[in-house]
PDB file of C-alpha atoms in Angstrom:
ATOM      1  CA  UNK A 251       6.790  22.327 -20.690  1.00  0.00           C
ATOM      2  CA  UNK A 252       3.833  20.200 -20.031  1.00  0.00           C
ATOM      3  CA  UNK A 253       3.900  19.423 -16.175  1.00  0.00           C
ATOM      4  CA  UNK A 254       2.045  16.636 -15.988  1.00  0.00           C
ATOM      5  CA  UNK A 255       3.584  14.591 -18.991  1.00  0.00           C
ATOM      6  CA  UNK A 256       6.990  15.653 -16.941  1.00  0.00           C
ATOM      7  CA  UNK A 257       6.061  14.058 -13.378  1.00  0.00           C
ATOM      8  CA  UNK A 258       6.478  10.588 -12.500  1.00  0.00           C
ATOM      9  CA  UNK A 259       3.389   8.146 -12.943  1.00  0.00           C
ATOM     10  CA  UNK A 260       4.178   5.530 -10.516  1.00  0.00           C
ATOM     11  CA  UNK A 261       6.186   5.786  -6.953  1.00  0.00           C
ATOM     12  CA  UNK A 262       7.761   3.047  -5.212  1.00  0.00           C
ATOM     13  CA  UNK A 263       7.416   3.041  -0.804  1.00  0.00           C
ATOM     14  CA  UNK A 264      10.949   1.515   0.794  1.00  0.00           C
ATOM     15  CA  UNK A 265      11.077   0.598   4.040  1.00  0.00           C
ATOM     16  CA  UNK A 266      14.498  -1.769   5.744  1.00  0.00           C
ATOM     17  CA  UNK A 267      14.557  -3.605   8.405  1.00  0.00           C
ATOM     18  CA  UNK A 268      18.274  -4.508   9.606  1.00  0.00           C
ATOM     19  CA  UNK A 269      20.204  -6.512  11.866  1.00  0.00           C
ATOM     20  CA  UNK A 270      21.292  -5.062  15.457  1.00  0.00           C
ATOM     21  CA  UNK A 271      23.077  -6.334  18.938  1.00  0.00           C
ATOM     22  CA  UNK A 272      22.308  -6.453  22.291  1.00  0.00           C
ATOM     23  CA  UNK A 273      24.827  -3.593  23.242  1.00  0.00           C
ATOM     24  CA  UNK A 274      27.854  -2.248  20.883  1.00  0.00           C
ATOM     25  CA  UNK A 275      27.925  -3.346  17.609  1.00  0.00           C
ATOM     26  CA  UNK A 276      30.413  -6.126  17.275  1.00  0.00           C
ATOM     27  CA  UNK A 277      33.737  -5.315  15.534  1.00  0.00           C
ATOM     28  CA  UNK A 278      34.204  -5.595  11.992  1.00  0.00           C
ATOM     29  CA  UNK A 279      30.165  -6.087  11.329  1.00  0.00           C
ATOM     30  CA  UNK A 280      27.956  -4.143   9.853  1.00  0.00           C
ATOM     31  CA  UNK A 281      23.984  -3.693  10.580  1.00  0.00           C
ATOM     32  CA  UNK A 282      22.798  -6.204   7.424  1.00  0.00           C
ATOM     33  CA  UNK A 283      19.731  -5.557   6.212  1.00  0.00           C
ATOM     34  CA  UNK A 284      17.506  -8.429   6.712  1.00  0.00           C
ATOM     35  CA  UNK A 285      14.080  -7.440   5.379  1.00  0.00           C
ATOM     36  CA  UNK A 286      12.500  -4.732   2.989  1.00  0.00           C
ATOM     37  CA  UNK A 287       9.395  -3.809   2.131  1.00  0.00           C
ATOM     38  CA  UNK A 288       8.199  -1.924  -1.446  1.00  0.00           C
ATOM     39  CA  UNK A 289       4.939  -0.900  -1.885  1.00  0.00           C
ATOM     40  CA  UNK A 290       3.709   0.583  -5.491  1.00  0.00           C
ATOM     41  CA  UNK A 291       1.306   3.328  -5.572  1.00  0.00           C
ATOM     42  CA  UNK A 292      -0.026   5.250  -8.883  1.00  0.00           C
ATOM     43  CA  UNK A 293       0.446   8.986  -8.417  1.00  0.00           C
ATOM     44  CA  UNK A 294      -2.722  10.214 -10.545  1.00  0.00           C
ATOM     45  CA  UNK A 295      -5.156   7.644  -8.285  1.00  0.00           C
ATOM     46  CA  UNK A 296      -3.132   7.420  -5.276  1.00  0.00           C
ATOM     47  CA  UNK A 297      -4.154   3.892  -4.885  1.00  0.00           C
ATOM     48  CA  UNK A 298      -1.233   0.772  -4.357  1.00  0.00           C
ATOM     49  CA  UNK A 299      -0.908  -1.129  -7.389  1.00  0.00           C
ATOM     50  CA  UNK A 300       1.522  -3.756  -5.798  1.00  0.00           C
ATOM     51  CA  UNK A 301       3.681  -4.831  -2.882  1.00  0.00           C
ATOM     52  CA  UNK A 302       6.306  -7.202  -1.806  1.00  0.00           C
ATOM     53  CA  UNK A 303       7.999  -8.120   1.074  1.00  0.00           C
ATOM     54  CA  UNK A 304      11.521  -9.630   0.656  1.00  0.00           C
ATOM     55  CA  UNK A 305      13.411 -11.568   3.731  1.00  0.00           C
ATOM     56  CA  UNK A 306      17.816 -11.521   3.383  1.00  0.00           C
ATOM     57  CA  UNK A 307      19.598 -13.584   4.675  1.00  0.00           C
ATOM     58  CA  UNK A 308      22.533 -11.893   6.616  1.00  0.00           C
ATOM     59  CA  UNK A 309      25.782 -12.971   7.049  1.00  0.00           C
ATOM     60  CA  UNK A 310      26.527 -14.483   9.174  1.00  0.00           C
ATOM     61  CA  UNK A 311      23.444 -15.539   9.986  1.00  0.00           C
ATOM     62  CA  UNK A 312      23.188 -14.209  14.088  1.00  0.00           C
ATOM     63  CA  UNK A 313      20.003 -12.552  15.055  1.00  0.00           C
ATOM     64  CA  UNK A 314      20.225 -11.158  18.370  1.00  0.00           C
ATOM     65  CA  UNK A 315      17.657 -10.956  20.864  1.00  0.00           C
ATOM     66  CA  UNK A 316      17.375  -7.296  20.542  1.00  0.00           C
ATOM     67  CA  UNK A 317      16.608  -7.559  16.836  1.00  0.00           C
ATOM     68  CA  UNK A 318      13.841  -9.700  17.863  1.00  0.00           C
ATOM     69  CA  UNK A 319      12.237  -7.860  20.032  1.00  0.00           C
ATOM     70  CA  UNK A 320      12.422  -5.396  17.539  1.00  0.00           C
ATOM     71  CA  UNK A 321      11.300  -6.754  14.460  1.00  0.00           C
ATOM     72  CA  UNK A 322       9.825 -10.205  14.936  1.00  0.00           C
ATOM     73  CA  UNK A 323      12.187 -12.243  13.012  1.00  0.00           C
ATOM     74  CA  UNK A 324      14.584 -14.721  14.339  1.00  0.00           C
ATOM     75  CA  UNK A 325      17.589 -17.071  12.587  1.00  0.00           C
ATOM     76  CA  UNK A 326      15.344 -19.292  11.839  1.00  0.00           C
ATOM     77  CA  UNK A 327      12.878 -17.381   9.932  1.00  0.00           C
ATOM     78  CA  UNK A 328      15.882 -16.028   7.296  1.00  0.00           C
ATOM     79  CA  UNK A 329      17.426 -19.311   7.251  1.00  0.00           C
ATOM     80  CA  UNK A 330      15.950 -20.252   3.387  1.00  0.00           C
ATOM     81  CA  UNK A 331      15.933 -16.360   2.844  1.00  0.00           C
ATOM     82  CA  UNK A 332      18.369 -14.955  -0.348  1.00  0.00           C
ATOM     83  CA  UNK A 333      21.389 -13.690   0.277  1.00  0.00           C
ATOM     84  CA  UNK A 334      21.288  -9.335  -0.548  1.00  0.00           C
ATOM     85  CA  UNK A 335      22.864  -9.596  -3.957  1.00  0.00           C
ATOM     86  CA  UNK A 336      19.933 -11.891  -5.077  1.00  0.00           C
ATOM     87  CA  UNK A 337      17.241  -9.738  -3.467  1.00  0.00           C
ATOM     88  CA  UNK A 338      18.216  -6.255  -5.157  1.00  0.00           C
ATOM     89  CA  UNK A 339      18.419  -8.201  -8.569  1.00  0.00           C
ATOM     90  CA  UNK A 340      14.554  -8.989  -7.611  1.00  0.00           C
ATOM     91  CA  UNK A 341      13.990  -5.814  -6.393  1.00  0.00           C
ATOM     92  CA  UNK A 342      15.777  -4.265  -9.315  1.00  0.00           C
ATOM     93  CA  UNK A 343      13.866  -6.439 -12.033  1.00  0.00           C
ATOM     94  CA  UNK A 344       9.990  -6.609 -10.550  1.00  0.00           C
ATOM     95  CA  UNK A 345      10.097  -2.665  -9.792  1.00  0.00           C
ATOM     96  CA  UNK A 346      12.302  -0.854 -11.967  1.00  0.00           C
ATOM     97  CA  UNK A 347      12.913   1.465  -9.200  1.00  0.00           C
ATOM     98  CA  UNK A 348      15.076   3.448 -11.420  1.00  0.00           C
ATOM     99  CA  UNK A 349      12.853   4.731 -13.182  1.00  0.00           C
ATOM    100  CA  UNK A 350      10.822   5.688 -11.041  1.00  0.00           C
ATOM    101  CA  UNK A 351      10.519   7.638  -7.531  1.00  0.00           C
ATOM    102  CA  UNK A 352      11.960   5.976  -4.703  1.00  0.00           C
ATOM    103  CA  UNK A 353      10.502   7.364  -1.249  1.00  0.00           C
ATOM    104  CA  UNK A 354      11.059   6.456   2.195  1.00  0.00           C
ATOM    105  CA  UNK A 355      10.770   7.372   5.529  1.00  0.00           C
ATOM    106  CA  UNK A 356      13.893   8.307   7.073  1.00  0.00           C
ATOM    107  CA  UNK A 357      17.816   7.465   6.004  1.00  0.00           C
ATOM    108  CA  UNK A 358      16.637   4.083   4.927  1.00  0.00           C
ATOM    109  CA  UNK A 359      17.787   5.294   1.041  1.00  0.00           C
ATOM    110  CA  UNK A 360      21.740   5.887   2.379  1.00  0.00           C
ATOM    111  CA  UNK A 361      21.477   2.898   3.982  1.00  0.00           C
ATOM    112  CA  UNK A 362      20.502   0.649   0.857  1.00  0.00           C
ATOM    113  CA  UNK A 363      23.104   2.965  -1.150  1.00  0.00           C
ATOM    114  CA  UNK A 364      25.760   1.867   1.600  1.00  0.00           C
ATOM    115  CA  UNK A 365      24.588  -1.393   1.596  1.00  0.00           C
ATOM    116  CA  UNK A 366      25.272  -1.820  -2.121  1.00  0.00           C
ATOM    117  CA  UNK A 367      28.752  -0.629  -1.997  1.00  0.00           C
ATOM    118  CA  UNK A 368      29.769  -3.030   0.318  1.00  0.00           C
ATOM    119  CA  UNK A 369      28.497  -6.004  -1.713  1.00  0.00           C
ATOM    120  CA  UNK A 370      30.064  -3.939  -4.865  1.00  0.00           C
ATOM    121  CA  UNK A 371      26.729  -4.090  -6.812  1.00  0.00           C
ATOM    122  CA  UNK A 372      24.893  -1.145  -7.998  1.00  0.00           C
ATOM    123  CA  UNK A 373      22.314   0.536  -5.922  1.00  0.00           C
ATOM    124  CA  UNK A 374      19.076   0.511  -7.805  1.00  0.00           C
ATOM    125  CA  UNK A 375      17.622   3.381  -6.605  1.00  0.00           C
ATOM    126  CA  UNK A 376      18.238   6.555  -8.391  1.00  0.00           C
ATOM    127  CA  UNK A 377      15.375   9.168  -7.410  1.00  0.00           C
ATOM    128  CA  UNK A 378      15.233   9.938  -3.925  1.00  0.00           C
ATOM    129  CA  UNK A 379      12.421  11.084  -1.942  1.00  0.00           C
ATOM    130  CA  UNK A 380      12.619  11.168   2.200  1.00  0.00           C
ATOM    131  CA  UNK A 381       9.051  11.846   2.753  1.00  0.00           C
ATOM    132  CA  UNK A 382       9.951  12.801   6.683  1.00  0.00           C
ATOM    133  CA  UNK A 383      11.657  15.454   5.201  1.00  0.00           C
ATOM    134  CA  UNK A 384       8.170  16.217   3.131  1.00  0.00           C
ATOM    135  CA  UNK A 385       5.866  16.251   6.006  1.00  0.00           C
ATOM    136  CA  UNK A 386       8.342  18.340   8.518  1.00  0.00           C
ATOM    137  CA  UNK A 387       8.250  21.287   6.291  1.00  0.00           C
ATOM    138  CA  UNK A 388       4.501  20.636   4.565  1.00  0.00           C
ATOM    139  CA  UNK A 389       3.324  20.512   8.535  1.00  0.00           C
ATOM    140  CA  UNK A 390       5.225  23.344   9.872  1.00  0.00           C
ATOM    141  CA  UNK A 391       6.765  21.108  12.853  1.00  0.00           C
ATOM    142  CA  UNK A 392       9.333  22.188  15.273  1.00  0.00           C
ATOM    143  CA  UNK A 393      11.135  18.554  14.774  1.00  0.00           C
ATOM    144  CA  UNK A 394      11.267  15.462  12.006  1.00  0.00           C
ATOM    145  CA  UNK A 395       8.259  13.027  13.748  1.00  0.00           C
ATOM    146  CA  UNK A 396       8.394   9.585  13.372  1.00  0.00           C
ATOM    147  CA  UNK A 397       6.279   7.962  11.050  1.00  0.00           C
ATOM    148  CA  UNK A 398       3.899   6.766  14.049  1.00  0.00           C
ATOM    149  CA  UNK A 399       3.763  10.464  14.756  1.00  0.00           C
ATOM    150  CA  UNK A 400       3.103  11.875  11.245  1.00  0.00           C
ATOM    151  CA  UNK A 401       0.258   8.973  11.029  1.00  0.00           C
ATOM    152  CA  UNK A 402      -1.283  10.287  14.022  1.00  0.00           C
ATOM    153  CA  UNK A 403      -0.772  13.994  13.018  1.00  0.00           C
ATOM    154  CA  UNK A 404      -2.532  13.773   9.411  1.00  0.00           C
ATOM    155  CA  UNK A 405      -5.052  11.584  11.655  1.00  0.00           C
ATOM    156  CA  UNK A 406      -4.555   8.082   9.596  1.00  0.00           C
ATOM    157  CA  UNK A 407      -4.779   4.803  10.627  1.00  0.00           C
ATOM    158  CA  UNK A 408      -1.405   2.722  11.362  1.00  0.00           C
ATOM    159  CA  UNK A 409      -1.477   0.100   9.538  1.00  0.00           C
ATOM    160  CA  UNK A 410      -0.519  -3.141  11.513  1.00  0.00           C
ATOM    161  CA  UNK A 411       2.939  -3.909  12.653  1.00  0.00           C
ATOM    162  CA  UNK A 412       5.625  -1.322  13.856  1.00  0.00           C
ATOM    163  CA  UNK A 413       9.564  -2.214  12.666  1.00  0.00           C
ATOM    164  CA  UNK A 414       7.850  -4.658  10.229  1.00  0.00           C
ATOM    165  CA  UNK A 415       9.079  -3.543   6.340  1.00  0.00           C
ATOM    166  CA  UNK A 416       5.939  -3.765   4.515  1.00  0.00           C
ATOM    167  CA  UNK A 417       3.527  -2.098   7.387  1.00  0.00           C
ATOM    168  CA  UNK A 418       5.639   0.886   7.147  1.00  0.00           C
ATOM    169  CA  UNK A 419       6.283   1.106   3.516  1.00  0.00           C
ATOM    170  CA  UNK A 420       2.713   0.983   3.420  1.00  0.00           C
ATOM    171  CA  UNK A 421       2.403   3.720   5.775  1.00  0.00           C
ATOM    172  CA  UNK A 422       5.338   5.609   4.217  1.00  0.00           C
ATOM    173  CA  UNK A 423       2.879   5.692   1.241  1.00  0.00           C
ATOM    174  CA  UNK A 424      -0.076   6.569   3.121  1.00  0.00           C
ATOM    175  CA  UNK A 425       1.131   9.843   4.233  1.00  0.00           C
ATOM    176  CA  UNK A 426       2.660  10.503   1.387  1.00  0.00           C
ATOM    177  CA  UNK A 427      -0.857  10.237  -0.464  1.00  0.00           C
ATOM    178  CA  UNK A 428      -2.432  12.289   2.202  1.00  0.00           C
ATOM    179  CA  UNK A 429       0.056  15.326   1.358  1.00  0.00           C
ATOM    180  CA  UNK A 430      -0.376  14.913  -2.217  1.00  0.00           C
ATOM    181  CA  UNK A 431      -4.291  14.433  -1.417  1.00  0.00           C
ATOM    182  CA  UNK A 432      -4.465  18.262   0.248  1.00  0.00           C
ATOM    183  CA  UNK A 433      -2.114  19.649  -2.082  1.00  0.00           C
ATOM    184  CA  UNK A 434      -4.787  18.532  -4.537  1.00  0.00           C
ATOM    185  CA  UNK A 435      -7.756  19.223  -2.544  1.00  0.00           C
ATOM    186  CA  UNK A 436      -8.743  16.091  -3.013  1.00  0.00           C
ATOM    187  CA  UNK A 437     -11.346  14.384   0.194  1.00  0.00           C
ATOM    188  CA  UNK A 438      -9.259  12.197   2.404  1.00  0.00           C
ATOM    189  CA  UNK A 439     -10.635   8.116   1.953  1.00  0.00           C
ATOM    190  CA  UNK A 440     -13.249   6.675   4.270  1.00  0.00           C
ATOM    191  CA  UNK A 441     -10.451   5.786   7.411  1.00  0.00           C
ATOM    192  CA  UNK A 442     -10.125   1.930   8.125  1.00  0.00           C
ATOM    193  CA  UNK A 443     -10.334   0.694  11.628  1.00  0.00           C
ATOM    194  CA  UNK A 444      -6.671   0.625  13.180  1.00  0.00           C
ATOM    195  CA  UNK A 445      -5.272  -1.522  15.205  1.00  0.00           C
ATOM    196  CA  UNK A 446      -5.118  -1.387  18.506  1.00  0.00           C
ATOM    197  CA  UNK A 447      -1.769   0.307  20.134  1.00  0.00           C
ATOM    198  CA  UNK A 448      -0.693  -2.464  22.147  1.00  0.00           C
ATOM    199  CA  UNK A 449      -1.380  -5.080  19.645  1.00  0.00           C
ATOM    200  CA  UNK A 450       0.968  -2.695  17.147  1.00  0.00           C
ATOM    201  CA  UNK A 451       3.632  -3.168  19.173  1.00  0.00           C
ATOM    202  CA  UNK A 452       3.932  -6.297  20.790  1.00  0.00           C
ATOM    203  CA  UNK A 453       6.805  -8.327  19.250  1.00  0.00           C
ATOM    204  CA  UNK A 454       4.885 -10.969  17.006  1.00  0.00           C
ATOM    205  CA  UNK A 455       6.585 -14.225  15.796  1.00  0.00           C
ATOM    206  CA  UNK A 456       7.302 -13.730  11.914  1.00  0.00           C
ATOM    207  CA  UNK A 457       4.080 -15.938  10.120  1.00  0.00           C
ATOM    208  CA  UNK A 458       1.658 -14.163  12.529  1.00  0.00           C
ATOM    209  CA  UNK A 459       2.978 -10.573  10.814  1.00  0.00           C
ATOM    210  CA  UNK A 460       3.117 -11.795   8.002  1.00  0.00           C
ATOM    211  CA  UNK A 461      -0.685 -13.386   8.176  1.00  0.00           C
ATOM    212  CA  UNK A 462      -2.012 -10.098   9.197  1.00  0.00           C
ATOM    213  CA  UNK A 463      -0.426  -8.609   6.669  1.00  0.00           C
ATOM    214  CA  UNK A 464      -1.219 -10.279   3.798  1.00  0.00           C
ATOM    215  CA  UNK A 465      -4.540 -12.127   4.692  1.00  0.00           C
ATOM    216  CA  UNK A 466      -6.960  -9.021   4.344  1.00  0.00           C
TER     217      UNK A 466
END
């Protein structure tokens, strides 16, 4: 067999953001996913060839306080969003995430898949990859880390936001890339300055995430 004709030539980065309460979740509701972040990268350069950041709108449309806090977004920000059916037929035709290799950090995978069955639509992701997984055993940890943790550990920079989809789909991808990097033996990239730690985390309304994001 020749390996490298057999291995995948582009990955696709998935990170969800979904809807929570205050305290128990409320009867007969699920946590709706109301954002997700893809990020593209080439495997042979190891260098992002797109992105996209898609807002849902969840039904029915209650954002609580918590989720807020959390994530930045409020009622008003998924208002004009797509309802999940639309989104995944985006997803699904901009990516082709089918064919290719679908990674993420975490359960987020099982919870699209779950997601899908609910709205009785097919889940467009077929090859799995939980990169946590990847980094526990590459790193030889006692415990899964978080992603902030496995950043930290392969000594990256986080990249902006916490519990904002595209930031960590885009540092779901950047650890990823610095496995495949050493497995190569390939020099790490001249680090970019991070943010600071308490500007990561401070709950941000969603156009100023979205501005740092984007605008750089």
């Amino acid at each position: 067999m020749n390996i490298p004709e057999a291995q995948h030539e582009l990955t696709l980065y998935i990170d969800l953001e979904w809807n929570c309460w205050d305290g128990p979740p409320i009867p007969g509701r699920y946590q709706e996913i109301i954002e997700i972040g893809i990020v593209e990268m080439n495997l042979a350069t190891l260098e992002t060839t797109r992105e996209k950041d898609y807002l849902i709108r969840p039904r029915p449309l209650d954002i609580s306080a918590a989720c807020t806090q959390i994530t930045g977004l409020t009622a008003e920000d998924l208002k004009s969003a797509s309802p999940f059916p639309a989104v995944i037929e985006q997803f699904a035709t901009h990516f082709s995430p089918r064919e290719k290799l679908c990674c993420t950090w975490g359960s987020d995978a099982h919870v699209l898949a779950s997601a899908c069955s609910r709205y009785k639509i097919p889940c467009p992701v077929r090859n799995r990859l939980d990169v946590s997984q990847l980094f526990w055993h590459c790193f030889l940890l006692r415990q899964q880390p978080s992603l902030r943790t496995a950043i930290e550990i392969a000594e990256l920079p986080f990249d902006r936001i916490a519990h904002t989809a595209l930031a960590d789909a885009r540092n779901t991808a950047r650890v990823h890339a610095e496995i495949i990097r050493r497995m190569r033996r390939l020099p790490s990239p001249v680090p970019t300055q991070p943010i600071p730690t308490d500007v990561a985390r401070q709950p941000t309304i969603l156009a100023e995430k979205l501005r740092r994001l984007l605008n750089q």
